[in-house]
Coordinates of N, CA and C in Angstrom, one line a residue:
I1 N -2.2 -8.8 -6.0 CA -2.7 -7.9 -5.5 C -3.2 -7.8 -4.3
V2 N -4.9 -8.7 -4.0 CA -5.4 -8.3 -2.7 C -5.9 -9.3 -2.9
P3 N -5.2 -10.6 -2.2 CA -6.1 -11.9 -3.0 C -6.4 -12.1 -1.0
N4 N -8.1 -12.8 -1.3 CA -8.4 -13.2 -0.2 C -9.7 -12.4 -0.2
K5 N -9.7 -11.4 -0.6 CA -10.5 -10.3 -0.3 C -12.1 -10.9 -0.3
K6 N -12.9 -10.9 0.5 CA -14.2 -10.9 0.3 C -14.8 -10.1 -0.1
D7 N -15.0 -9.1 0.1 CA -15.7 -7.9 -0.5 C -15.4 -7.0 -1.2
K8 N -15.9 -5.6 -1.6 CA -15.3 -4.5 -2.6 C -15.1 -3.4 -1.0
Y9 N -15.3 -3.5 -0.1 CA -14.3 -2.7 1.1 C -13.5 -2.7 0.8
D10 N -13.1 -4.3 1.1 CA -11.4 -4.6 1.4 C -10.2 -4.3 0.2
I11 N -11.0 -4.4 -1.3 CA -10.4 -4.1 -2.3 C -10.3 -2.4 -2.7
I12 N -11.5 -1.9 -2.1 CA -11.0 -0.3 -2.0 C -10.2 0.0 -1.1
V13 N -9.9 -0.3 -0.2 CA -9.3 -0.1 1.2 C -7.8 0.0 0.5
S14 N -7.6 -1.2 0.3 CA -6.5 -1.5 -0.3 C -5.9 -0.9 -1.9
F15 N -6.8 -0.5 -2.7 CA -6.5 0.2 -3.8 C -6.1 1.8 -3.4
A16 N -7.3 2.3 -2.0 CA -6.4 3.2 -1.8 C -5.2 3.6 -0.9
S17 N -5.0 2.3 -0.3 CA -3.9 2.5 0.3 C -2.5 2.1 -0.8
I18 N -2.4 1.5 -1.5 CA -1.5 1.8 -2.7 C -1.3 2.3 -3.3
L19 N -2.3 3.4 -3.5 CA -2.1 4.7 -4.1 C -1.4 5.7 -2.9
E20 N -2.0 5.5 -1.7 CA -1.3 6.3 -0.4 C 0.6 6.3 -0.8
M21 N 0.5 4.9 -0.9 CA 2.2 4.6 -0.9 C 2.5 4.8 -1.8
A22 N 2.1 4.9 -3.0 CA 2.9 5.7 -4.5 C 2.8 7.3 -4.3
K23 N 1.8 7.8 -3.6 CA 1.8 9.2 -3.6 C 2.9 9.4 -2.8
E24 N 3.6 8.6 -1.4 CA 4.4 8.9 -0.5 C 6.0 8.6 -1.5
R25 N 5.8 7.9 -2.6 CA 7.0 7.2 -3.0 C 7.6 6.2 -2.0
V26 N 6.6 5.3 -1.4 CA 7.0 4.3 -1.1 C 6.9 3.1 -2.0
I27 N 6.4 3.2 -3.0 CA 6.5 2.2 -3.9 C 6.1 2.9 -5.3
K28 N 6.8 2.1 -6.3 CA 6.6 2.8 -7.5 C 5.8 1.5 -8.7
I29 N 4.8 2.6 -9.0 CA 3.9 1.7 -10.1 C 4.4 2.2 -11.7
E30 N 4.2 0.6 -12.1 CA 4.2 1.4 -13.7 C 3.6 0.1 -14.7
Q31 N 3.2 1.0 -15.7 CA 3.0 0.0 -16.7 C 3.3 0.4 -18.0
K32 N 4.4 -0.5 -18.6 CA 4.9 -0.2 -20.0 C 4.0 -0.3 -20.8
H33 N 2.8 -1.4 -21.0 CA 2.4 -0.9 -22.3 C 0.5 -0.9 -21.8
S34 N -0.1 0.0 -23.4 CA -1.7 0.0 -22.6 C -1.9 -1.3 -22.6
Y35 N -2.9 -1.2 -21.6 CA -3.6 -3.0 -21.2 C -2.2 -3.8 -20.9
G36 N -1.1 -3.4 -20.0 CA -0.5 -4.7 -19.9 C -0.2 -4.9 -18.3
S37 N 0.5 -5.7 -18.1 CA 0.5 -5.9 -16.2 C 1.3 -4.4 -16.1
I38 N 0.5 -4.4 -14.8 CA 0.7 -3.1 -13.8 C 1.9 -3.9 -12.5
E39 N 3.0 -3.0 -13.0 CA 4.3 -3.7 -11.9 C 4.5 -2.4 -10.4
L40 N 4.1 -3.6 -9.4 CA 4.5 -2.3 -8.5 C 6.3 -2.8 -7.4
T41 N 6.8 -1.8 -7.5 CA 8.4 -2.2 -7.0 C 8.4 -0.7 -5.8
A42 N 9.5 -1.4 -5.5 CA 9.8 -0.1 -3.9 C 10.5 0.9 -4.7
G43 N 9.5 2.1 -4.0 CA 9.8 3.1 -4.4 C 11.3 3.7 -3.3
E44 N 11.8 5.1 -3.9 CA 12.6 5.9 -3.7 C 12.8 5.9 -1.7
R45 N 11.3 5.8 -1.5 CA 11.5 6.4 0.2 C 11.2 5.0 1.2
A46 N 11.1 4.0 0.3 CA 10.9 2.6 0.6 C 11.3 2.4 2.0
M47 N 12.4 2.6 2.2 CA 13.6 2.5 3.8 C 13.9 3.3 4.6
D48 N 12.9 4.5 4.2 CA 12.8 5.7 4.7 C 12.7 5.5 6.4
D49 N 13.2 6.0 7.3 CA 13.1 6.1 8.8 C 11.4 6.2 8.6
A50 N 11.1 7.6 8.5 CA 10.0 8.2 9.1 C 9.0 7.5 8.0
I51 N 8.9 7.1 7.2 CA 8.0 5.9 6.6 C 8.0 5.0 7.0
L52 N 9.0 4.3 7.7 CA 9.2 2.9 8.7 C 7.9 3.1 9.9
E53 N 8.7 4.0 10.3 CA 7.9 4.3 11.7 C 6.2 4.7 11.7
K54 N 6.1 5.3 10.7 CA 4.9 5.7 10.8 C 4.1 4.4 10.1
Y55 N 4.5 3.7 9.4 CA 3.8 2.4 9.4 C 3.7 1.5 10.5
Q56 N 4.6 1.5 10.7 CA 4.4 0.9 12.2 C 3.8 1.0 13.5
T57 N 3.4 2.4 13.5 CA 2.8 2.8 14.1 C 1.4 2.6 14.0
V58 N 1.1 2.7 12.6 CA -0.3 2.2 12.4 C -0.7 0.2 12.6
D59 N 0.3 0.4 12.2 CA 0.4 -1.2 12.6 C -0.1 -1.8 14.0
A60 N 0.5 -1.1 15.2 CA 0.6 -1.2 16.5 C -1.0 -0.8 16.6
I61 N -1.6 0.4 16.2 CA -2.9 0.8 16.2 C -3.9 -0.4 15.8
E62 N -3.7 -0.8 15.0 CA -4.4 -1.7 14.2 C -4.4 -2.7 15.1
A63 N -3.2 -3.5 15.9 CA -3.3 -4.6 16.8 C -4.3 -4.4 18.0
A64 N -3.6 -3.2 18.7 CA -4.3 -2.6 19.5 C -5.7 -2.6 19.4
E65 N -6.5 -2.1 18.8 CA -8.2 -2.5 18.1 C -8.7 -3.7 18.4
K66 N -8.2 -4.9 17.6 CA -8.2 -5.7 17.4 C -7.9 -7.0 18.8
G67 N -6.9 -6.0 19.7 CA -6.7 -6.9 20.7 C -5.8 -7.7 21.0
E68 N -4.6 -7.8 20.0 CA -3.3 -8.1 19.3 C -2.0 -7.6 20.8
A69 N -2.4 -6.8 21.2 CA -1.6 -5.8 21.7 C -1.1 -6.5 22.7

């Protein structure tokens, strides 16, 4: 889930983002057995226009902050 992350900050931010997306039902998190694999799949709101617009806005802000816009 968090490939090529160099420090704890990247891992924590990625984990918090996953929890936020699960809370908004953008992704679904399932674990069928104790200590088993955790699966992430598209949630019921994955293609919701309001959600897509929200994340596109965040991407645009981050790109502008990095000078990519």
